[in-house]
mmCIF file of C-alpha atoms in Angstrom:
data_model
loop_
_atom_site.group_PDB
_atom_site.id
_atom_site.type_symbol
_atom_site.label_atom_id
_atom_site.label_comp_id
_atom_site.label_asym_id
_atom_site.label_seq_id
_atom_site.Cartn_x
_atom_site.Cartn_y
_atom_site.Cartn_z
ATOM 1 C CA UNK A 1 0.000 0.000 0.000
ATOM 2 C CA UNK A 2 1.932 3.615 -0.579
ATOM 3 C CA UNK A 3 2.463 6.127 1.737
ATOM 4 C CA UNK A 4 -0.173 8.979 0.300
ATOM 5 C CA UNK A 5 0.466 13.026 1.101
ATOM 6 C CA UNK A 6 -2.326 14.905 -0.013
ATOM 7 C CA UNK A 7 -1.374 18.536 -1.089
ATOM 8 C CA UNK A 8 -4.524 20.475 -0.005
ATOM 9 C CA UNK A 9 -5.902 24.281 -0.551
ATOM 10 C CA UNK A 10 -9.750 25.252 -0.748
ATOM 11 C CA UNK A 11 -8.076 28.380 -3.013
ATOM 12 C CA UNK A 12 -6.064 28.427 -6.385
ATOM 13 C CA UNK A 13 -2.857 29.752 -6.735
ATOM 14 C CA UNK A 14 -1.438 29.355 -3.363
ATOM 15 C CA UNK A 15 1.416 26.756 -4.397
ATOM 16 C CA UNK A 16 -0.325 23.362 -4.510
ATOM 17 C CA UNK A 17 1.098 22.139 -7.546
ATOM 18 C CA UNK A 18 4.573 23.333 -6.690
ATOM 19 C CA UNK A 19 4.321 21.591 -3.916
ATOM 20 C CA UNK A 20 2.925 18.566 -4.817
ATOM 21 C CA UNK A 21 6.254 19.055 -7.485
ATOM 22 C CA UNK A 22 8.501 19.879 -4.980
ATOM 23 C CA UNK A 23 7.395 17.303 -2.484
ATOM 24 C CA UNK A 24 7.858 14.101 -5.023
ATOM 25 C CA UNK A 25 11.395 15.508 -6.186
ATOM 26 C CA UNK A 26 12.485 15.556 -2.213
ATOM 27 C CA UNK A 27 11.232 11.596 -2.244
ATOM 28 C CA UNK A 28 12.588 11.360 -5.438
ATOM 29 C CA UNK A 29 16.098 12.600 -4.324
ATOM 30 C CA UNK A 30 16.118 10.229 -1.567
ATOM 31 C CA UNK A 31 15.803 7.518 -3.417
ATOM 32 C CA UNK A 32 12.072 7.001 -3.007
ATOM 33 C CA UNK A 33 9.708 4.925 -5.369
ATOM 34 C CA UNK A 34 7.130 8.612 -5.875
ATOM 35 C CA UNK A 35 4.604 9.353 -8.197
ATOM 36 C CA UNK A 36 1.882 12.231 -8.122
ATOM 37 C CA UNK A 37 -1.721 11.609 -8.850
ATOM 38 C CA UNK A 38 -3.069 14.962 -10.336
ATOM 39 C CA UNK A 39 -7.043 15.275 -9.264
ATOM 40 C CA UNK A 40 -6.860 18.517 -10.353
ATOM 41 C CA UNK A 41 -8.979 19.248 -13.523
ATOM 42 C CA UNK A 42 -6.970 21.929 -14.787
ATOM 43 C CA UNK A 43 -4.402 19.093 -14.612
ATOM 44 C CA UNK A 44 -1.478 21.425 -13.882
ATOM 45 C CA UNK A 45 0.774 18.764 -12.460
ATOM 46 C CA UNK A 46 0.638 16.666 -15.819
ATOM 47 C CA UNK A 47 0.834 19.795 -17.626
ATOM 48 C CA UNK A 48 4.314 20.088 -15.617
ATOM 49 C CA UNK A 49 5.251 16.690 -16.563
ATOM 50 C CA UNK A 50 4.817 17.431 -20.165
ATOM 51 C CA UNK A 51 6.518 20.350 -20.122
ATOM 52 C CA UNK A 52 9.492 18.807 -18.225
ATOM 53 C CA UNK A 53 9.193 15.698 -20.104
ATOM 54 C CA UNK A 54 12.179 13.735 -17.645
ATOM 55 C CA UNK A 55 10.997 14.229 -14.208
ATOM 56 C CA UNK A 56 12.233 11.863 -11.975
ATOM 57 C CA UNK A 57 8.604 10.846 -10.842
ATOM 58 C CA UNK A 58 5.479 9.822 -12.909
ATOM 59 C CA UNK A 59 2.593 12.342 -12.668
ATOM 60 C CA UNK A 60 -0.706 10.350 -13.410
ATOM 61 C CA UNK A 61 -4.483 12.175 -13.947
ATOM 62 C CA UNK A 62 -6.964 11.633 -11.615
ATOM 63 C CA UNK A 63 -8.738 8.423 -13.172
ATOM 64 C CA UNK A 64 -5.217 6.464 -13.397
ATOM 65 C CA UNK A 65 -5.748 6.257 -9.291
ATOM 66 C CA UNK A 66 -4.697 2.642 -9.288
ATOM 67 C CA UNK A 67 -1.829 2.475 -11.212
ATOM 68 C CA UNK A 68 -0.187 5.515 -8.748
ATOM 69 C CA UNK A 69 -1.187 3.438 -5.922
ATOM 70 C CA UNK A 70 1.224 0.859 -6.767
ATOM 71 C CA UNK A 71 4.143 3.160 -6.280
ATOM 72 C CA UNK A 72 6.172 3.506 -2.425
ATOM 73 C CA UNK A 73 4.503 6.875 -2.180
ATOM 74 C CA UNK A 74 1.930 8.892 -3.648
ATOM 75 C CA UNK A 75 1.722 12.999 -3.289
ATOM 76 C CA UNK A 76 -1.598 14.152 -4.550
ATOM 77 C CA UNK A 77 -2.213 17.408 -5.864
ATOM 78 C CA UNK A 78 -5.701 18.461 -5.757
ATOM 79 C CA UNK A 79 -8.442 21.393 -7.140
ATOM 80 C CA UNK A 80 -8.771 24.167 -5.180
ATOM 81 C CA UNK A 81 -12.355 24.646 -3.816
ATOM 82 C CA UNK A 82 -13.958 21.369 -4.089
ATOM 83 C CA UNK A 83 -14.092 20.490 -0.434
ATOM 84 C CA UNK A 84 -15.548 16.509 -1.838
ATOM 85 C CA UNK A 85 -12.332 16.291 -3.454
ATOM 86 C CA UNK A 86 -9.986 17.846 -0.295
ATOM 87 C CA UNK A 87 -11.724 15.192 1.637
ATOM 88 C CA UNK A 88 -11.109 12.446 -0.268
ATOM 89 C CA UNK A 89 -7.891 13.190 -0.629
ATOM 90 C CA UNK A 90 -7.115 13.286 2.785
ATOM 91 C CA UNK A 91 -9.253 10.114 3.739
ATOM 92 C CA UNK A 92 -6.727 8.392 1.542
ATOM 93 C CA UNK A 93 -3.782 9.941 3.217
ATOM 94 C CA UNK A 94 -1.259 9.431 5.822
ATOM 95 C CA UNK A 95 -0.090 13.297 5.962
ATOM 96 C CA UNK A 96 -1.778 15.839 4.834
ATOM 97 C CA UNK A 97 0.153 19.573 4.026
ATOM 98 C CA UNK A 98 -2.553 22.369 4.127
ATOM 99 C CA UNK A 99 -0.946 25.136 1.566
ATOM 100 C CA UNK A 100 -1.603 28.585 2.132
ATOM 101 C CA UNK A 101 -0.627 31.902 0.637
ATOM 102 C CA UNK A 102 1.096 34.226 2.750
ATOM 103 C CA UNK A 103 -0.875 37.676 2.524
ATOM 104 C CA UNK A 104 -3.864 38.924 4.762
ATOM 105 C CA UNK A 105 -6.415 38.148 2.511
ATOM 106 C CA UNK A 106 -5.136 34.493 2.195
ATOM 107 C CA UNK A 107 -5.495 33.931 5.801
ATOM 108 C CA UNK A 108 -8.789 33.851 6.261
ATOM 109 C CA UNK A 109 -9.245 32.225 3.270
ATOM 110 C CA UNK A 110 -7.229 28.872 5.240
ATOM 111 C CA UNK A 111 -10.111 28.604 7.380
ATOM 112 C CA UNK A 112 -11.976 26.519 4.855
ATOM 113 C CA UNK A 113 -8.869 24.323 3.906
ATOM 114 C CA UNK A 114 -9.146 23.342 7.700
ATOM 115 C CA UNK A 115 -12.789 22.859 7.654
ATOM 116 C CA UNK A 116 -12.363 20.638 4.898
ATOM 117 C CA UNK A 117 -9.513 18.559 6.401
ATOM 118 C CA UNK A 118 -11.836 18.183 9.983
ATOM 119 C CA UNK A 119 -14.931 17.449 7.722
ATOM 120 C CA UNK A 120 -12.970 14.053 6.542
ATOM 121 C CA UNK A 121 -11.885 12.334 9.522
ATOM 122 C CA UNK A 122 -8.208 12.770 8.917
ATOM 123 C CA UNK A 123 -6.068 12.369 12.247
ATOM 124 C CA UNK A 124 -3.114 12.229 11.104
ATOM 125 C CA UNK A 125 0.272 14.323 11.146
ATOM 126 C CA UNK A 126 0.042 17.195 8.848
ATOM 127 C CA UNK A 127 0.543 20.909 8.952
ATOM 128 C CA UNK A 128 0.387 24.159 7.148
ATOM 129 C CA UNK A 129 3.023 25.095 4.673
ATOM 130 C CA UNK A 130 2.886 28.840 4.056
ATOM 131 C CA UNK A 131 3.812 30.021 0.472
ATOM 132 C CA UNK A 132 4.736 32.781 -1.015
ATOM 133 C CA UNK A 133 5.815 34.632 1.594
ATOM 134 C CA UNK A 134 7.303 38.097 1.483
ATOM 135 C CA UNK A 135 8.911 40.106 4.086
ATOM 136 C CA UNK A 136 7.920 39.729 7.760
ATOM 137 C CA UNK A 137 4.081 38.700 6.760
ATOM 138 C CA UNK A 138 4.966 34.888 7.024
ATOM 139 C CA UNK A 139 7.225 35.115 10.390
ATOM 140 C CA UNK A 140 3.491 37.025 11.328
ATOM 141 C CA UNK A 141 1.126 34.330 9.834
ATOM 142 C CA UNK A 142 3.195 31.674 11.512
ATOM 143 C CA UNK A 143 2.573 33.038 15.094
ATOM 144 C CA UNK A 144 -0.691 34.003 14.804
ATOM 145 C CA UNK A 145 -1.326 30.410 13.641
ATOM 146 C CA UNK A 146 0.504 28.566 16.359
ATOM 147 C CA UNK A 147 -1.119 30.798 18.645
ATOM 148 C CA UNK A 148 -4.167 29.116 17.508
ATOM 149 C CA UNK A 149 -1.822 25.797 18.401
ATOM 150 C CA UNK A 150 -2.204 25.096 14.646
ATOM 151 C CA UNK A 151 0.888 23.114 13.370
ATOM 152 C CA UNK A 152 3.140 24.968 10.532
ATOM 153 C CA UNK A 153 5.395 23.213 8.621
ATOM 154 C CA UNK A 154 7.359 26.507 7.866
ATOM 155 C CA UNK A 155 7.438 29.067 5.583
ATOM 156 C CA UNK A 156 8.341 29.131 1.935
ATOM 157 C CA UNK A 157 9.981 33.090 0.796
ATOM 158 C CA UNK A 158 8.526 33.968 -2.567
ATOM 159 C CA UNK A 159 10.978 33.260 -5.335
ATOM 160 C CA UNK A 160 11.574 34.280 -8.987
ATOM 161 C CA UNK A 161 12.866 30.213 -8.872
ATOM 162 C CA UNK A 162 9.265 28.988 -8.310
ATOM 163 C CA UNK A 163 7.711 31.674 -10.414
ATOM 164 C CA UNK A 164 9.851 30.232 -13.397
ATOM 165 C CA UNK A 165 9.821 25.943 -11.639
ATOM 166 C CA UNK A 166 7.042 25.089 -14.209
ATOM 167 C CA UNK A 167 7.980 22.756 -16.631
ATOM 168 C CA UNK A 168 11.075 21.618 -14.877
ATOM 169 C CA UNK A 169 12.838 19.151 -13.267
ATOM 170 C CA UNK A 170 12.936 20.596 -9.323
ATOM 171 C CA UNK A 171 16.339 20.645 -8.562
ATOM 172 C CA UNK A 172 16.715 23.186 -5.749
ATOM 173 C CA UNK A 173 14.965 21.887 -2.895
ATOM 174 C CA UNK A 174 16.429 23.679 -0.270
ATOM 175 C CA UNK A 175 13.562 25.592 0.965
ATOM 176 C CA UNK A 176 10.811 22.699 0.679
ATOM 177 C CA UNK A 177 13.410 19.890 2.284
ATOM 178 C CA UNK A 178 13.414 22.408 5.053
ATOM 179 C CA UNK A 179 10.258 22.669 5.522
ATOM 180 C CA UNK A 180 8.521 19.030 4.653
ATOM 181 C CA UNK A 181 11.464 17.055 5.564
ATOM 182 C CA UNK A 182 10.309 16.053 8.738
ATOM 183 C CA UNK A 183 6.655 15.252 7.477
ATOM 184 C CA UNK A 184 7.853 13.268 4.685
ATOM 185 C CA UNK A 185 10.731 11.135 7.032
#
């Protein structure tokens, strides 16, 4: 049975698919068996894999479910608000990453996400991987939200890098190995 991380967001454009990206080159790079099941319809994780066209992962749409089962682990990347589809996602999981833009506007948008995630039953490890973040703002967002006792992964700085990751083979992984190591160990 593979290890499954669902990649989850209730909003677009907060960094799922470069995570979801990010996350299976990490487990790629440590030697990992990883693939990434795309349930997204805008399919932007096989649109990566095209683009890339040698990733060291497979990236598989959301109706070849089986076949990325069969793989050591399994990082899904999923829509953004379609809470049926968040949930499912994380009933299959064994750690979940909660993605979430790093602006003031984005953080009360998270409150769904988490909804969402307690809607499915999921009690397992996960956390909230902020994105995007510029100056102070995510240093901010991270102790307001562990205030809360909310668990944060860390904090991902807004780069050109990830801007411009699309279509590529992640080879960088500094800042996401920081962040998602210990989830992913």
């Amino acid at each position: 049975m593979a290890e499954v991380v669902s990649v989850l967001s209730r909003k677009g454009g907060v960094g799922k698919t470069v995570t979801a990206m990010f996350a299976a080159a990490y487990l790629a790079q440590q030697g990992i068996d990883v693939a990434v099941l795309d349930t997204d319809p805008e399919g932007s994780a096989g649109a990566w894999a095209r683009a890339a066209g040698n990733l060291p992962f497979q990236v598989y749409p959301e109706g070849k479910q089986t076949q990325a089962m069969k793989h050591a682990w399994v990082v899904i990347d999923t829509p953004p608000n379609d809470p049926k589809a968040l949930g499912e996602a994380a009933r299959l999981a064994g750690r979940v990453i909660v993605v979430a833009k790093c602006n003031a506007l984005e953080a009360d948008r998270l409150i769904p996400s988490l909804d969402a995630l307690a809607a499915s039953g999921f009690s397992g490890p996960w956390g909230i991987l902020l994105t995007q973040a510029r100056g102070g703002l995510g240093r901010e967002m991270q102790a307001a939200l562990e205030q809360e006792e909310l668990p944060v992964l860390g904090i991902v700085p807004h780069l050109v890098k990830f801007e411009r990751a699309f279509g590529m083979v992640p080879e960088d992984l500094s800042e996401y190995e920081g962040v998602l190591g210990g989830l992913l160990k």
